[in-house]
PDB file of C-alpha atoms in Angstrom:
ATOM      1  CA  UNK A   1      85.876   9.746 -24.413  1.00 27.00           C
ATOM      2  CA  UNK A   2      83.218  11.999 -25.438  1.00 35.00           C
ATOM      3  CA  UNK A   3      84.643  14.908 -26.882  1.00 40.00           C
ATOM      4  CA  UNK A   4      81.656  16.890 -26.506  1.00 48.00           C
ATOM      5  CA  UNK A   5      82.194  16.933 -22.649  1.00 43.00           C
ATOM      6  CA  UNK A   6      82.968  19.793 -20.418  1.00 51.00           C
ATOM      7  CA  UNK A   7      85.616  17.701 -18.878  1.00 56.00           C
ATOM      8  CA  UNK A   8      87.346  17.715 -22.533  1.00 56.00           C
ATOM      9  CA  UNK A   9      87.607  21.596 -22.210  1.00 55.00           C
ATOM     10  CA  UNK A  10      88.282  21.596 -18.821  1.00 54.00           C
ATOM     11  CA  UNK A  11      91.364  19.383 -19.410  1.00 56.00           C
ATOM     12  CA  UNK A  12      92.208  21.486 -22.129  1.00 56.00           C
ATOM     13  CA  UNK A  13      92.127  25.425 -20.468  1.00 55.00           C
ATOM     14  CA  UNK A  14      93.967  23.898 -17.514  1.00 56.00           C
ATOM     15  CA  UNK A  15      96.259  21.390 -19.192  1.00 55.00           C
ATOM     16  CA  UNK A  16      99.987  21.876 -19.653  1.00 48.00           C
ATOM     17  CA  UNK A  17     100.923  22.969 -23.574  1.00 49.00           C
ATOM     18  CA  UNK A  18     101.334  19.596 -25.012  1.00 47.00           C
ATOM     19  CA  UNK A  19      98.652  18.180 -23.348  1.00 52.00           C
ATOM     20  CA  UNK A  20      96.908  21.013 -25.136  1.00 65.00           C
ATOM     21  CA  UNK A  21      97.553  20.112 -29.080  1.00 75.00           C
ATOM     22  CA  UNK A  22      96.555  16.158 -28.507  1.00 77.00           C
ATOM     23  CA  UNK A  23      93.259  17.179 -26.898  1.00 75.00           C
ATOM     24  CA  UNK A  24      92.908  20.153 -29.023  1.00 79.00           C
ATOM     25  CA  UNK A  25      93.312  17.479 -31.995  1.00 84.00           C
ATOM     26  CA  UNK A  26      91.009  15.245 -30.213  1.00 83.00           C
ATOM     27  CA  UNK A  27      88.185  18.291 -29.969  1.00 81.00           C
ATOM     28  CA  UNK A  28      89.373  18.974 -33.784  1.00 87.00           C
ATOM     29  CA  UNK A  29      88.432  15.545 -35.283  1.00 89.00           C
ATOM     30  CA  UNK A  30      84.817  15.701 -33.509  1.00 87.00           C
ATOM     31  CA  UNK A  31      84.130  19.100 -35.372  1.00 89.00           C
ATOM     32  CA  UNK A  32      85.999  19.523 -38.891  1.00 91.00           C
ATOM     33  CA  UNK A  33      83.320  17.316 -40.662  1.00 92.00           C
ATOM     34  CA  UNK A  34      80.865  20.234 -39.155  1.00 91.00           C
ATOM     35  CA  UNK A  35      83.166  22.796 -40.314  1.00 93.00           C
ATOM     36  CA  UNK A  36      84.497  21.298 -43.476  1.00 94.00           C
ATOM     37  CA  UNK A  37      80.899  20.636 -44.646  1.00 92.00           C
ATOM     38  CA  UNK A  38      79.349  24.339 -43.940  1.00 92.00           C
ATOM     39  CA  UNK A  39      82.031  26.101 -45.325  1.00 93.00           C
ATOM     40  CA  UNK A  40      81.920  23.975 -48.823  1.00 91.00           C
ATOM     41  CA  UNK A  41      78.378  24.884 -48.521  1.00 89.00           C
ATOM     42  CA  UNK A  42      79.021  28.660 -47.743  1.00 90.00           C
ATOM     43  CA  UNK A  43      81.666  28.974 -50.385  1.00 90.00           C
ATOM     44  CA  UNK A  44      80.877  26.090 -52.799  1.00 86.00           C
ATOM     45  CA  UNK A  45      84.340  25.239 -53.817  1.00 87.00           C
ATOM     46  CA  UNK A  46      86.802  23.052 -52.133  1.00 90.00           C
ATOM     47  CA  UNK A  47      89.770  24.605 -52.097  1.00 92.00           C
ATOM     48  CA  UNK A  48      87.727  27.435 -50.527  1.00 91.00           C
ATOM     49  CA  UNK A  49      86.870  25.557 -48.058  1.00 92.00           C
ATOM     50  CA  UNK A  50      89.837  24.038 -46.996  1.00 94.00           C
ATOM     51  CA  UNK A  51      91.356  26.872 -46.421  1.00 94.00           C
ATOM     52  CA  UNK A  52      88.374  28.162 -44.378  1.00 94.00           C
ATOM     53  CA  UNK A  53      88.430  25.436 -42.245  1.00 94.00           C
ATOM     54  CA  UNK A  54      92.078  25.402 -42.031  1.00 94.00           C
ATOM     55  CA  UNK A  55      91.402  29.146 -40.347  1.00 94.00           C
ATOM     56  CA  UNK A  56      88.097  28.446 -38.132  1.00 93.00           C
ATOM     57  CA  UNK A  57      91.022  25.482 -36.384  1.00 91.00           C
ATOM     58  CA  UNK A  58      93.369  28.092 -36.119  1.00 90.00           C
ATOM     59  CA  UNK A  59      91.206  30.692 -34.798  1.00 89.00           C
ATOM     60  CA  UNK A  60      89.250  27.480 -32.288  1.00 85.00           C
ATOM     61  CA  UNK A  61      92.980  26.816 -31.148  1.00 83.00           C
ATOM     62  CA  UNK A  62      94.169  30.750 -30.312  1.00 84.00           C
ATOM     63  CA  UNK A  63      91.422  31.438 -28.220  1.00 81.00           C
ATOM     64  CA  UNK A  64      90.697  27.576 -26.889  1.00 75.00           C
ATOM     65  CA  UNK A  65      91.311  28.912 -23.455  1.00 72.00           C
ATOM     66  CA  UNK A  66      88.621  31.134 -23.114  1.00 73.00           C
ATOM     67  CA  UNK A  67      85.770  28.240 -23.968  1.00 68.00           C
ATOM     68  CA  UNK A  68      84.516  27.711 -20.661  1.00 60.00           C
ATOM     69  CA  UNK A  69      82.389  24.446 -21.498  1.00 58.00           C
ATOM     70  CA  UNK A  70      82.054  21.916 -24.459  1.00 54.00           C
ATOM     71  CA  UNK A  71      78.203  23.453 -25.383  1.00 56.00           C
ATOM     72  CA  UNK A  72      79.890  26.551 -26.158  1.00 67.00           C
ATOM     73  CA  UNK A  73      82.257  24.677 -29.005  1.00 78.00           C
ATOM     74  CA  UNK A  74      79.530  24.221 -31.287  1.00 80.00           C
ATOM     75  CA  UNK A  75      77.937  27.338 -31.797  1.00 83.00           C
ATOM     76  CA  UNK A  76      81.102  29.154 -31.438  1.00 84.00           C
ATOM     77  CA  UNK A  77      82.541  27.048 -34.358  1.00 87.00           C
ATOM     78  CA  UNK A  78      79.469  27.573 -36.372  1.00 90.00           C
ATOM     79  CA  UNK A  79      79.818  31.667 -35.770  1.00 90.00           C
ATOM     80  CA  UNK A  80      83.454  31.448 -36.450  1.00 91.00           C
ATOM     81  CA  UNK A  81      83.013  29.419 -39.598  1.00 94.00           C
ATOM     82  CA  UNK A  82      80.220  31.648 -41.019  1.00 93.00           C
ATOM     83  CA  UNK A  83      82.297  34.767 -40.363  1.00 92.00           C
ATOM     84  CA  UNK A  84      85.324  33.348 -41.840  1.00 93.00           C
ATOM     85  CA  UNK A  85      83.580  32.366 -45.129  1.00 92.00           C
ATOM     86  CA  UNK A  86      82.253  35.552 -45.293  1.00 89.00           C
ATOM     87  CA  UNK A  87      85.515  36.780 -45.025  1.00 89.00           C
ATOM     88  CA  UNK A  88      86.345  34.565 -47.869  1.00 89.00           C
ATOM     89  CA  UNK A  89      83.256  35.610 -50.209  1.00 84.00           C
ATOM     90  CA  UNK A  90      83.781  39.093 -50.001  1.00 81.00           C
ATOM     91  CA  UNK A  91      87.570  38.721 -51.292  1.00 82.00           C
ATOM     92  CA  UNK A  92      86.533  36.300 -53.961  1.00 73.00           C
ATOM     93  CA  UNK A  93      83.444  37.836 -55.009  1.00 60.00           C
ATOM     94  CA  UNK A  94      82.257  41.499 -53.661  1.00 47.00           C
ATOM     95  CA  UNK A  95      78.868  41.825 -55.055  1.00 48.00           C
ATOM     96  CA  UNK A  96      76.648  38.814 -56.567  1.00 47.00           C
ATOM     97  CA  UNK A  97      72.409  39.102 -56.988  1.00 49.00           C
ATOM     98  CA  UNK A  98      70.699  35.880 -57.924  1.00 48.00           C
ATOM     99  CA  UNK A  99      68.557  38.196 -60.235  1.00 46.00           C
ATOM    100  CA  UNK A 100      71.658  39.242 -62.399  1.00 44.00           C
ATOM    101  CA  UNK A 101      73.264  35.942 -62.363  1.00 44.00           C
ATOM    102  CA  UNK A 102      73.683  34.909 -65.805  1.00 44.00           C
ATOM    103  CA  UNK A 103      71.806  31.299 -66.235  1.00 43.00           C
ATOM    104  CA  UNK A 104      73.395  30.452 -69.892  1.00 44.00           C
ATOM    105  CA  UNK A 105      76.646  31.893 -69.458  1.00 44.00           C
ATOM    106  CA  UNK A 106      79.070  28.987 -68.409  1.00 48.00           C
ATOM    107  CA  UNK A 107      75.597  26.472 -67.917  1.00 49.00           C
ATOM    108  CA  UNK A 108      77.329  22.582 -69.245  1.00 48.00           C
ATOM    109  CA  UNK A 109      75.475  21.109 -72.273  1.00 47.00           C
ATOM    110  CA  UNK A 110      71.398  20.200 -71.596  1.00 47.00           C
ATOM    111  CA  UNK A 111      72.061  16.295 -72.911  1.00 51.00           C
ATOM    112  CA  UNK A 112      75.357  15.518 -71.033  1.00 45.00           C
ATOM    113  CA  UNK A 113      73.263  15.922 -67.549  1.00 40.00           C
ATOM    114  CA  UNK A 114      70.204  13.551 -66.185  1.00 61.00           C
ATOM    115  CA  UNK A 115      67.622  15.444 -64.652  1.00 68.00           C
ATOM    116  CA  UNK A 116      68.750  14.835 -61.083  1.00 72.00           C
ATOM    117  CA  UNK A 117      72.067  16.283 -61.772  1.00 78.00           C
ATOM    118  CA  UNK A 118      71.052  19.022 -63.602  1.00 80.00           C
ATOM    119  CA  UNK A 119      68.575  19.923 -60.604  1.00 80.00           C
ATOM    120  CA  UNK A 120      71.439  19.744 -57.910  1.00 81.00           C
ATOM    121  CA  UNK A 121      73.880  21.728 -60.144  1.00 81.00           C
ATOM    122  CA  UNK A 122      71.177  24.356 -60.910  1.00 82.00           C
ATOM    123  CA  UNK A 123      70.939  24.744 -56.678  1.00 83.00           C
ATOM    124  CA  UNK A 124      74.550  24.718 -56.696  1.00 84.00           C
ATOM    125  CA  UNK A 125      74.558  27.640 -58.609  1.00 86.00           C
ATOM    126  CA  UNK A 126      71.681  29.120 -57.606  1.00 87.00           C
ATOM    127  CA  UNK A 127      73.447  28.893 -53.830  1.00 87.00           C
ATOM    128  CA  UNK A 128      76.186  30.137 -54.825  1.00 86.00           C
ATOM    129  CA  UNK A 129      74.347  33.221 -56.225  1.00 87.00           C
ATOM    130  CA  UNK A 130      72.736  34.227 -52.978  1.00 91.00           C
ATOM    131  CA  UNK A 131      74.031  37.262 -51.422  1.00 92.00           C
ATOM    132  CA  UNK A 132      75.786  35.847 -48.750  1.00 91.00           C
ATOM    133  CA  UNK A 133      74.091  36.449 -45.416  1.00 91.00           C
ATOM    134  CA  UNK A 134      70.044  34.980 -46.903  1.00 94.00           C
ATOM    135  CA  UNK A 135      72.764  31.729 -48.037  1.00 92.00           C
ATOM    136  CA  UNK A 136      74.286  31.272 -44.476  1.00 93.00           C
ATOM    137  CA  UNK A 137      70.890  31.452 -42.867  1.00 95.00           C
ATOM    138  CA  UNK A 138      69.676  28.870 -45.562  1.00 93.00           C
ATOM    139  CA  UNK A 139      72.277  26.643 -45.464  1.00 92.00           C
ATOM    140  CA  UNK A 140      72.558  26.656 -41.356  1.00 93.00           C
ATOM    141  CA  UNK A 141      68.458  26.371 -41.037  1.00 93.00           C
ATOM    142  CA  UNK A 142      67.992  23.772 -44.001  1.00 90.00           C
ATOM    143  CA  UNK A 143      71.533  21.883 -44.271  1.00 87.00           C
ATOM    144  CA  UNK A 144      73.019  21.885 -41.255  1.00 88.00           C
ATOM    145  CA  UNK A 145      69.659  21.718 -38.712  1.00 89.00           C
ATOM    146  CA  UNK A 146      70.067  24.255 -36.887  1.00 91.00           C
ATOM    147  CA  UNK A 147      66.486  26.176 -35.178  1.00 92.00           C
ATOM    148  CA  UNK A 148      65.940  29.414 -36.328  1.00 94.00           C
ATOM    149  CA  UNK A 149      67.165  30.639 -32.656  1.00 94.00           C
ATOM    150  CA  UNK A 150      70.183  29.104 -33.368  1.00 92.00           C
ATOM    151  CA  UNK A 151      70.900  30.520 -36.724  1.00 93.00           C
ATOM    152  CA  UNK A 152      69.656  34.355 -35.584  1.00 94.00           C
ATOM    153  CA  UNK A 153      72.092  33.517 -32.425  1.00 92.00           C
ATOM    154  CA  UNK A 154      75.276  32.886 -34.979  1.00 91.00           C
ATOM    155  CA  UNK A 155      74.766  35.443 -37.530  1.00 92.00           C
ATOM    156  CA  UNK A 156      73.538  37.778 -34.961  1.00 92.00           C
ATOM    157  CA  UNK A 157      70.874  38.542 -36.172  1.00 93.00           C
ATOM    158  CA  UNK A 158      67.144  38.411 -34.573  1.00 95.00           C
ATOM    159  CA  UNK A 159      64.789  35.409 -35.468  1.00 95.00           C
ATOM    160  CA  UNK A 160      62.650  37.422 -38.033  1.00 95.00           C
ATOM    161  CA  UNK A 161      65.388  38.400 -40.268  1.00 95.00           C
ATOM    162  CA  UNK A 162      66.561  35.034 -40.284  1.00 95.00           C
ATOM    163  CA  UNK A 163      63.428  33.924 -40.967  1.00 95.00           C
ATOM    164  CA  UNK A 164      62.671  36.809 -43.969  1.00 95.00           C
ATOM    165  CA  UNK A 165      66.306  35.641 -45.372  1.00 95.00           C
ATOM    166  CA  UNK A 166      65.633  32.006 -45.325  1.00 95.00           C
ATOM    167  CA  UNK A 167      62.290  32.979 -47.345  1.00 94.00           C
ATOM    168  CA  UNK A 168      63.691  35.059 -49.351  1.00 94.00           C
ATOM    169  CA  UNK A 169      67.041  32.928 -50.779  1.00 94.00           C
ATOM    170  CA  UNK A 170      64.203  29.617 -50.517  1.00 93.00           C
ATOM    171  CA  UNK A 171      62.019  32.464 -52.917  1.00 94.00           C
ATOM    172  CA  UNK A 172      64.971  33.317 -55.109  1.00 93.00           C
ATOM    173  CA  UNK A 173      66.347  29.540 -55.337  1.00 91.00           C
ATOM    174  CA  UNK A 174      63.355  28.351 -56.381  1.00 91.00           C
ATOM    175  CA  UNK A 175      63.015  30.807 -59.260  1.00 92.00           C
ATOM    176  CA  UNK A 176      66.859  30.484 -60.459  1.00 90.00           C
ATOM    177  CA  UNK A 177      66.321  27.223 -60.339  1.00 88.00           C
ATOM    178  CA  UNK A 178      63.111  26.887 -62.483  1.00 88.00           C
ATOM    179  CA  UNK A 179      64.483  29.763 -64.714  1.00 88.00           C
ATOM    180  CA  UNK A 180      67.714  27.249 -65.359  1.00 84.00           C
ATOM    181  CA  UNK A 181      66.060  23.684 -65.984  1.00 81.00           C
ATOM    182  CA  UNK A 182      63.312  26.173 -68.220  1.00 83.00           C
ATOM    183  CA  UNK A 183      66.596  26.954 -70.504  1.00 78.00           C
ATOM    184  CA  UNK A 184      67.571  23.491 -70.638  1.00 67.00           C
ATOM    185  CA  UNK A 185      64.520  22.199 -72.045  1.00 62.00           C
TER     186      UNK A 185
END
């Protein structure tokens, strides 16, 4: 079955309640790599992200019966998952500025990492850094493939910001990143 389907949702807003948890399950399984995979992104730790998902499944299964058709399911879990990391970000870590991230403070030692790895743990960081709302738009536009329409439709936001924030966390990356593998060398 395709579990992208309308007649998935359809069996699910007007199936009996355990009827409901199998599909529901079934709808699950097609999405948590999606959801799993932005919100390690989004919050670049695991555990994080776990937990995150664990609550964008929750929140997907309370209000289930309101999805009217299976397009709806993936924007709506992309919105939800974005709002609950942000959710998550703000408790873990209020304020953050690429610009007053400190590069040398915790950074592993320059010969233990080949240049590859030292380039995607620089990003890492330099992701993690972001404020929070120029990383979603990145990470939604560049990661995950979304169009721009898409992304300003999620974070609610109009095209052009998303398009200034993607430019300006690509901007800011780019220069944390540089400014890293600089101190390594």
């Amino acid at each position: 079955m395709n579990v992208e389907s309308p007649e998935l949702i359809l069996r699910i807003t007007a199936g009996d309640q355990a009827g409901d948890l199998e599909l529901f399950e079934e709808l699950m399984r097609a999405h948590e790599r999606q959801v799993l995979g932005t919100a390690l992104r989004l919050l670049g730790r695991r555990e994080d992200a776990q937990d995150a998902a664990q609550e964008v499944f929750l929140r997907l299964f309370r209000h289930l019966k309101r999805l009217h058709s299976a397009e709806a399911v993936g924007p709506w879990l992309y919105r939800v998952t974005v709002n609950v990391c942000n959710d998550a970000w703000q408790k873990r870590r209020p304020s953050a500025d690429i610009a007053d991230f400190d590069v040398a403070s915790d950074a592993p030692d320059p010969e233990s990492m080949a240049g590859q790895a030292e380039r995607q743990r620089a990003v890492a960081r330099g992701l993690e850094a972001l404020p929070y709302k120029e990383r979603a738009a990145l990470v939604l536009r560049e990661v995950e493939g979304l169009s721009t329409r898409e992304v300003a439709e999620i974070l609610g936001s109009s095209e052009v910001t998303v398009r200034s924030q993607i430019c300006t966390a690509r901007m800011k990356l780019k220069k944390f990143t540089d400014r890293c593998l600089r101190k390594k060398s």
